Tab-separated table of C-alpha atoms and ligand atoms in Angstrom:
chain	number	residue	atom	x	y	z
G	1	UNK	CA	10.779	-21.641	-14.065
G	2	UNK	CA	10.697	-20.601	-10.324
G	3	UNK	CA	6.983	-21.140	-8.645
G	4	UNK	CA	6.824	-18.064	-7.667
G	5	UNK	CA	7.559	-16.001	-11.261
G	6	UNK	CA	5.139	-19.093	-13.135
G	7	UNK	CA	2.172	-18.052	-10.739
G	8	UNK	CA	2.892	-14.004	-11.396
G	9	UNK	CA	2.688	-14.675	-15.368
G	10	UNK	CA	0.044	-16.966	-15.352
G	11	UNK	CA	-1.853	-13.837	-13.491
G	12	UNK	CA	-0.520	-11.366	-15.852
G	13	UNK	CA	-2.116	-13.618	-18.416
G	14	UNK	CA	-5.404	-13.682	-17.251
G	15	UNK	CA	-5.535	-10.135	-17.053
G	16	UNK	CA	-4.256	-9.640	-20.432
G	17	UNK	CA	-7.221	-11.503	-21.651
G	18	UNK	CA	-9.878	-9.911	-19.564
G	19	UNK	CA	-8.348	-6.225	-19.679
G	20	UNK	CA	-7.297	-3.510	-22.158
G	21	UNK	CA	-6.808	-0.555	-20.090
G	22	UNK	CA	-3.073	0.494	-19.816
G	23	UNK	CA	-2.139	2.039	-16.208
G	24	UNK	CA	0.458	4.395	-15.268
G	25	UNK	CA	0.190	4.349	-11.867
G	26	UNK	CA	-1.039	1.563	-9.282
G	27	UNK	CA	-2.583	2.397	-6.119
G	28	UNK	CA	-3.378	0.177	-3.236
G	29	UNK	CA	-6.642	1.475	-1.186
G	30	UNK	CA	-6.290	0.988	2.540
G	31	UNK	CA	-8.965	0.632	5.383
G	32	UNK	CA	-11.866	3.260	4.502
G	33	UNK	CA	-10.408	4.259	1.380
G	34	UNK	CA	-11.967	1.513	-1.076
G	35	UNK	CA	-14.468	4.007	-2.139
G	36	UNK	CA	-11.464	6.594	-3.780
G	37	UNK	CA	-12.587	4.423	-7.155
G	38	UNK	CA	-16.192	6.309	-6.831
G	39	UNK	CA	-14.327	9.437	-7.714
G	40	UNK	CA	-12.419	8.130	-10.810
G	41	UNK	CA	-13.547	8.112	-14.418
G	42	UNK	CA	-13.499	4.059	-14.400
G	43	UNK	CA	-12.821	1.977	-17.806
G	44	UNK	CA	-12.702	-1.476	-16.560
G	45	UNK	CA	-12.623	-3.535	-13.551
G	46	UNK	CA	-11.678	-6.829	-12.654
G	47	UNK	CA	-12.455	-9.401	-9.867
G	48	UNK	CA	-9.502	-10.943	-8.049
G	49	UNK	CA	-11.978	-13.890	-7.992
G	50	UNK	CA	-11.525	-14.206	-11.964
G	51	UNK	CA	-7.859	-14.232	-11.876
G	52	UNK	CA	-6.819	-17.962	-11.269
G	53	UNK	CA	-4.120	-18.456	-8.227
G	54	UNK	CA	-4.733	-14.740	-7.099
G	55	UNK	CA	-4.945	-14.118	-3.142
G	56	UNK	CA	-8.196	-13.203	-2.366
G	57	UNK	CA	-8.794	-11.174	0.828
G	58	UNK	CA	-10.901	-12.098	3.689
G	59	UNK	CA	-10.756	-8.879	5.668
G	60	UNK	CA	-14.298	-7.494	6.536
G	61	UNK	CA	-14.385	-4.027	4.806
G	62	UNK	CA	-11.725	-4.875	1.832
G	63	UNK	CA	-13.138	-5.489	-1.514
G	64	UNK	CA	-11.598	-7.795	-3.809
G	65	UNK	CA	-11.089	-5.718	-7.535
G	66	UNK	CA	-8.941	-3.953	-9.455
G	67	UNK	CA	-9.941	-0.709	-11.191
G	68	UNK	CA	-9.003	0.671	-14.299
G	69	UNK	CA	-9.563	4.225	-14.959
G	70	UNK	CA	-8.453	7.840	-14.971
G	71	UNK	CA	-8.077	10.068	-11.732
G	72	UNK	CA	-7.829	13.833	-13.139
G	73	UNK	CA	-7.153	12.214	-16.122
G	74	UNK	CA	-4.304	9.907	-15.083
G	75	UNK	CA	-4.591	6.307	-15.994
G	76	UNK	CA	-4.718	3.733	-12.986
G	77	UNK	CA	-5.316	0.833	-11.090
G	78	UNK	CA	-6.824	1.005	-8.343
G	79	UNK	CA	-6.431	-2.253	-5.985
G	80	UNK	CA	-9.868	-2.227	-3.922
G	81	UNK	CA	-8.764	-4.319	-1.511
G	82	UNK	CA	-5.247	-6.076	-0.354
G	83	UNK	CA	-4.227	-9.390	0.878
G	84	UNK	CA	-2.156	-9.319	4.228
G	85	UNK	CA	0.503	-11.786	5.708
G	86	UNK	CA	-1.744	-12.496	8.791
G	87	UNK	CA	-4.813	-13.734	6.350
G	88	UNK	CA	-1.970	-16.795	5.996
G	89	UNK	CA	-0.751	-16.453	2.753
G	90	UNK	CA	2.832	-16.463	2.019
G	91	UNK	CA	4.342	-13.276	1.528
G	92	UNK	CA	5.231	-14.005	-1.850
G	93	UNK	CA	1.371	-14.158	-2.594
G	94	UNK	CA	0.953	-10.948	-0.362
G	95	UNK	CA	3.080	-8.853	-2.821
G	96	UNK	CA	1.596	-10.823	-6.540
G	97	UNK	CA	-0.582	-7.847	-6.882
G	98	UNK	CA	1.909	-5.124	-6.593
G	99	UNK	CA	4.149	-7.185	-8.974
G	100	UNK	CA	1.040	-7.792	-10.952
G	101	UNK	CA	0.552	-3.975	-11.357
G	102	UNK	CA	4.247	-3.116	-12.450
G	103	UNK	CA	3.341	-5.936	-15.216
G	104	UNK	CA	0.696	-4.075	-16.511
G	105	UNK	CA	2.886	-1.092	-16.853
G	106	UNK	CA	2.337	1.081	-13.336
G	107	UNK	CA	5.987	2.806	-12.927
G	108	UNK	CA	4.478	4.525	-9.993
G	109	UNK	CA	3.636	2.745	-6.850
G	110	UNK	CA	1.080	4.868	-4.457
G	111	UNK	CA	0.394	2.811	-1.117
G	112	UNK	CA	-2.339	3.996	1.293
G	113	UNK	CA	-2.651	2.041	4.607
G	114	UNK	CA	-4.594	2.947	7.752
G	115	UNK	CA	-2.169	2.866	10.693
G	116	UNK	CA	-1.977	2.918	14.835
G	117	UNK	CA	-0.132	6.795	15.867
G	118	UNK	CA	3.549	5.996	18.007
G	119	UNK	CA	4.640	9.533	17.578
G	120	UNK	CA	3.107	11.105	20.385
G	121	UNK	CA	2.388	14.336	18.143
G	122	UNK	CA	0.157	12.313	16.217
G	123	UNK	CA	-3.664	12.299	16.924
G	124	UNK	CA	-6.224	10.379	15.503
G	125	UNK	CA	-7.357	11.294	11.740
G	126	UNK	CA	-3.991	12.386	11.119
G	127	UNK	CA	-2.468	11.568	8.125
G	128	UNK	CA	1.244	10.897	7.503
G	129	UNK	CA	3.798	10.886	4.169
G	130	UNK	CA	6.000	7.713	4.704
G	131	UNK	CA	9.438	8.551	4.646
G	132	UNK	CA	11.462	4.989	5.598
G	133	UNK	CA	10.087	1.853	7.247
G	134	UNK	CA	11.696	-1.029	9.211
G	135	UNK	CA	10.209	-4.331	8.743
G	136	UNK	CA	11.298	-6.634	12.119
G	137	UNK	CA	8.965	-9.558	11.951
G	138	UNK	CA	7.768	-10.293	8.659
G	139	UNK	CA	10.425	-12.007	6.194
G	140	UNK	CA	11.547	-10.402	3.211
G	141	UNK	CA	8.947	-10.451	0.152
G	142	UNK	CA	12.248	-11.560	-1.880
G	143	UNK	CA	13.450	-14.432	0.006
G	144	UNK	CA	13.657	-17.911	-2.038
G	145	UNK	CA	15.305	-17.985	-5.903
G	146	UNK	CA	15.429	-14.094	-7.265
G	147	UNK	CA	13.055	-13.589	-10.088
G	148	UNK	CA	15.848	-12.077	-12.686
G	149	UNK	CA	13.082	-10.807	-15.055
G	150	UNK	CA	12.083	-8.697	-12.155
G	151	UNK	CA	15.054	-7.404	-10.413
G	152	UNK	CA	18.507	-7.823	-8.482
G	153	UNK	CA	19.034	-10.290	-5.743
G	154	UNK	CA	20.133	-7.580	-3.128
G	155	UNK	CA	18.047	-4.431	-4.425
G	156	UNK	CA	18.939	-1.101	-2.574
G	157	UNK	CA	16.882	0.356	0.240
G	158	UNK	CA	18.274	3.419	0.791
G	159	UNK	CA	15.493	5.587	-0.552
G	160	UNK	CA	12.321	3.455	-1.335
G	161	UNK	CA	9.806	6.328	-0.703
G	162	UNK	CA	11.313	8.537	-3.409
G	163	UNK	CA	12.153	12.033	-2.304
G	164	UNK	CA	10.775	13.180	-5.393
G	165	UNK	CA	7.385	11.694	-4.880
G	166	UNK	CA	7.251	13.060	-1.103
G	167	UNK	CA	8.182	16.587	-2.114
G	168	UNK	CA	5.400	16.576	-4.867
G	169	UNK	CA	2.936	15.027	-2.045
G	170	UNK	CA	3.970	17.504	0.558
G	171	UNK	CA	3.258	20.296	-1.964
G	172	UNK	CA	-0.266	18.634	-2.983
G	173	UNK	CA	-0.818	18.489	0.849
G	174	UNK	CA	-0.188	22.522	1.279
G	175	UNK	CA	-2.300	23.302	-2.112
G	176	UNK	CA	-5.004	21.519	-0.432
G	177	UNK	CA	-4.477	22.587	3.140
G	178	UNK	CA	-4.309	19.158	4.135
G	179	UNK	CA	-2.038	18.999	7.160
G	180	UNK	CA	0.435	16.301	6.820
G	181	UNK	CA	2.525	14.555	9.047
G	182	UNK	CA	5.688	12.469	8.181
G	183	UNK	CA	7.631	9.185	9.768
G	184	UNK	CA	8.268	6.433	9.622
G	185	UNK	CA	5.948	2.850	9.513
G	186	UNK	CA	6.723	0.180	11.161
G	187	UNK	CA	5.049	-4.023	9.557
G	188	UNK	CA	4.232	-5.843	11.903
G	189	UNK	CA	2.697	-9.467	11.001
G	190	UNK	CA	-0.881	-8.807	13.022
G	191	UNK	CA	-3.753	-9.555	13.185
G	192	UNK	CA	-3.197	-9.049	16.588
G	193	UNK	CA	-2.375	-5.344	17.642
G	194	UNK	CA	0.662	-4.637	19.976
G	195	UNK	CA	0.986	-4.381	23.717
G	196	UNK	CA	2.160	-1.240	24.824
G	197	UNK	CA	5.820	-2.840	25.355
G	198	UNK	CA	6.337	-3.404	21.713
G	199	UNK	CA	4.777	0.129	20.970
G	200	UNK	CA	7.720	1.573	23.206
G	201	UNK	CA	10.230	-0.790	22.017
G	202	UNK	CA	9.214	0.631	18.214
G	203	UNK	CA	9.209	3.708	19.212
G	204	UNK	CA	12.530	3.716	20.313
G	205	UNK	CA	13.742	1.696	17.087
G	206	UNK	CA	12.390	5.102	15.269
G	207	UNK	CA	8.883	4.421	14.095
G	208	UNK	CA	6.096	6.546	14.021
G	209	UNK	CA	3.318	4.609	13.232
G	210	UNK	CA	2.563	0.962	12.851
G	211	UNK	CA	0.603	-1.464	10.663
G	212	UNK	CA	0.147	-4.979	9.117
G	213	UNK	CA	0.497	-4.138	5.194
G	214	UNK	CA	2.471	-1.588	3.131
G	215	UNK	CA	6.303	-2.112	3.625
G	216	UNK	CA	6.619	-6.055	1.943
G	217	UNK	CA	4.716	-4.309	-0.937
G	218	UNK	CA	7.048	-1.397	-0.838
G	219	UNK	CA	9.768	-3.901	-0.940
G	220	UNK	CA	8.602	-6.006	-3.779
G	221	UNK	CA	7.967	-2.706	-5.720
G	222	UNK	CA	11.395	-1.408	-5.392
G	223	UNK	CA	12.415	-4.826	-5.883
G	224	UNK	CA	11.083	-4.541	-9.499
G	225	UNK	CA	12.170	-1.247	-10.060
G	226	UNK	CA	8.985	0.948	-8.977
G	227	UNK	CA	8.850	4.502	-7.665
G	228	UNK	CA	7.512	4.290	-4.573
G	229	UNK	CA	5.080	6.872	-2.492
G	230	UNK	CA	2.486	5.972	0.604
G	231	UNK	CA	0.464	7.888	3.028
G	232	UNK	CA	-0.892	6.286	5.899
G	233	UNK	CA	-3.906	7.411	7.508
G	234	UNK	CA	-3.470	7.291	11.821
G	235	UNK	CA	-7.018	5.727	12.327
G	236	UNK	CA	-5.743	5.175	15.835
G	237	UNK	CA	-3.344	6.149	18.814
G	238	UNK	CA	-1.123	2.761	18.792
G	239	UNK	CA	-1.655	0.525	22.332
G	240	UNK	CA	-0.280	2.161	25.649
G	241	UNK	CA	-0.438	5.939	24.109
G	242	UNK	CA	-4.268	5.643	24.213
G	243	UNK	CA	-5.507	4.265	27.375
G	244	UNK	CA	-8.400	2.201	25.541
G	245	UNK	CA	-8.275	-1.208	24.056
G	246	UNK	CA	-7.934	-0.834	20.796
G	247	UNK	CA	-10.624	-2.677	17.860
G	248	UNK	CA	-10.934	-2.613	13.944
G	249	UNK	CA	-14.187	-1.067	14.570
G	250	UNK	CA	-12.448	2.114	15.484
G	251	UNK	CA	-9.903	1.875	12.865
G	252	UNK	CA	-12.620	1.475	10.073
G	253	UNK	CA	-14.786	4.630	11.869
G	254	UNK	CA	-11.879	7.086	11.783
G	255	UNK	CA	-10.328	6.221	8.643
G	256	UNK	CA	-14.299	6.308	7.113
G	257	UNK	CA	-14.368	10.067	9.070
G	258	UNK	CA	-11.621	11.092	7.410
G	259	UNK	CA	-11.970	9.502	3.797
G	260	UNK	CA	-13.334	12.528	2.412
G	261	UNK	CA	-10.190	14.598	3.294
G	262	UNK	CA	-8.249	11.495	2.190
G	263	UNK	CA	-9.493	11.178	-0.898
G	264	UNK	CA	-9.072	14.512	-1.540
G	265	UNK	CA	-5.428	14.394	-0.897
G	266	UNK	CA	-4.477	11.514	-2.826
G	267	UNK	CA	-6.306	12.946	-5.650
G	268	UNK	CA	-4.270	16.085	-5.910
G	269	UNK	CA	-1.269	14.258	-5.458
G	270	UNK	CA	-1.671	11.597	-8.313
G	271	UNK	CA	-2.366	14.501	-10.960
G	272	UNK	CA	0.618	16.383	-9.550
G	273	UNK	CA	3.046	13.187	-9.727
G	274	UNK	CA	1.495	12.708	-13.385
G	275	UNK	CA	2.603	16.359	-14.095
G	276	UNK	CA	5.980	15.847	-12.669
V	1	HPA	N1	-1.494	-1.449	14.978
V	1	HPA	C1	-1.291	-2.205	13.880
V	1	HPA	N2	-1.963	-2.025	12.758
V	1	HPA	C2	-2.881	-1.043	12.709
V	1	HPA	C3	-3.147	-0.226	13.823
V	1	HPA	C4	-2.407	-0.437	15.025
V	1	HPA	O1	-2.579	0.249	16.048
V	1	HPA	N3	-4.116	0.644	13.443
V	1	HPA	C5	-4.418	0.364	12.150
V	1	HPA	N4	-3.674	-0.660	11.696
């Protein structure tokens, strides 16, 4: 059996053992939004630490659970906490968790990320709908032997935010009078931010906002068949459109300013995905 596949069911069956709970829909909690779990009805939860071969993250500020539980009555799993590329796992391991989650049953994939602003309409504490990404220099989640059981070897890309997830989100966003930008997010590797040259250069290549998670999960999700939505949160203008240096401290303090509104929108927009 392929490495890769043998290390995904040997996961899925040490969380079989450990958990009962049957989720729906799998969210991934970005920078500032680990506490979303504080507002859900929770069931169960699980340590990464107790699932053997799992990536563990070493970020300051990212737990390392799952949660199991019901957001306006919607059954979920929470991920407090995500592994990225630049920790120095492969990005096979970066994307076991999403592939973890469709295992458990999630259909629907709901990413949230914390992000640095290229759009120059974008301010800090603004939130944006993902539309489209562009992934430049971090490989493909799918590279090496395909994993049949999961999916093609050359899945289609052409829509992998569904359009029927980002109407429902924009409507949630209204209901809630959440304003809500949309673009598109550009992966870098990190952990180092950009230089201003690369922020122009992206912005030119059509991206509106960058970061160092979200798309290889995205990929991995459609990969397996997933319907994909995300939101990132601008905690930041992106390097050469703000004229300070920029530092996780000031991604964490804007993305914990704006949790609360956050929170609030993802919220409303899981129970209205749930209702179709
Ligand atoms: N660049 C890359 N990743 C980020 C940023 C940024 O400016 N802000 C939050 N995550």
């Amino acid at each position: 059996m392929n490495e890769v596949y043998e290390k995904l069911m040997k996961c899925r069956e040490a969380v079989e053992k450990k958990v009962t709970f049957k989720p729906e829909l799998a969210l991934i909690l970005g920078s500032g939004l680990g506490d979303f779990c504080d507002t859900m009805d929770v069931k169960e939860t699980l340590p990464y630490s107790e699932i053997p071969g799992f990536p563990t993250s070493t970020v300051a500020g990212h737990k390392g659970q799952f949660v199991f539980g019901y957001s306006g009555g919607v059954p979920i799993v929470a991920m407090q906490g995500r592994v990225h590329y630049y920790e120095g796992y492969s990005v096979q391991d970066v994307v076991l968790p999403t592939r973890l989650m469709h295992l458990m049953g999630a259909k629907t994939l709901f990413l949230t990320n914390a992000a640095g602003g290229i759009n120059p309409s974008f301010k800090a504490g603004d939130f944006m709908l993902i539309c489209d990404h562009i992934t430049l220099s971090v490989p493909s989640p799918l590279i090496g032997a395909n994993i049949e059981e999961l999916g093609t070897r050359f899945p289609d890309m052409s829509e992998v935010y569904s359009r029927r997830l980002r109407t429902i989100i924009e409507n949630s966003a209204a209901a809630e009078s959440v304003p809500l930008q949309r673009g598109v997010y550009i992966q870098t590797t990190g952990p180092n931010y950009e230089t201003p040259a690369e922020i122009r250069a992206y912005g030119r290549l059509g991206a509106d906002a960058v970061g160092m998670s979200t798309a290889v999960e995205a990929i991995a999700a459609r990969h397996c068949g997933m319907e994909i939505c995300g939101i990132s949160c601008i905690s930041n203008l992106a390097a050469g459109i703000s004229s300070n240096p920029l530092s996780h401290k000031e991604v964490q303090e804007t993305a914990d300013r704006v949790a609360p509104l956050f929170k609030k929108l993802v919220k409303r927009a899981i129970s209205d995905i749930a209702k179709g």
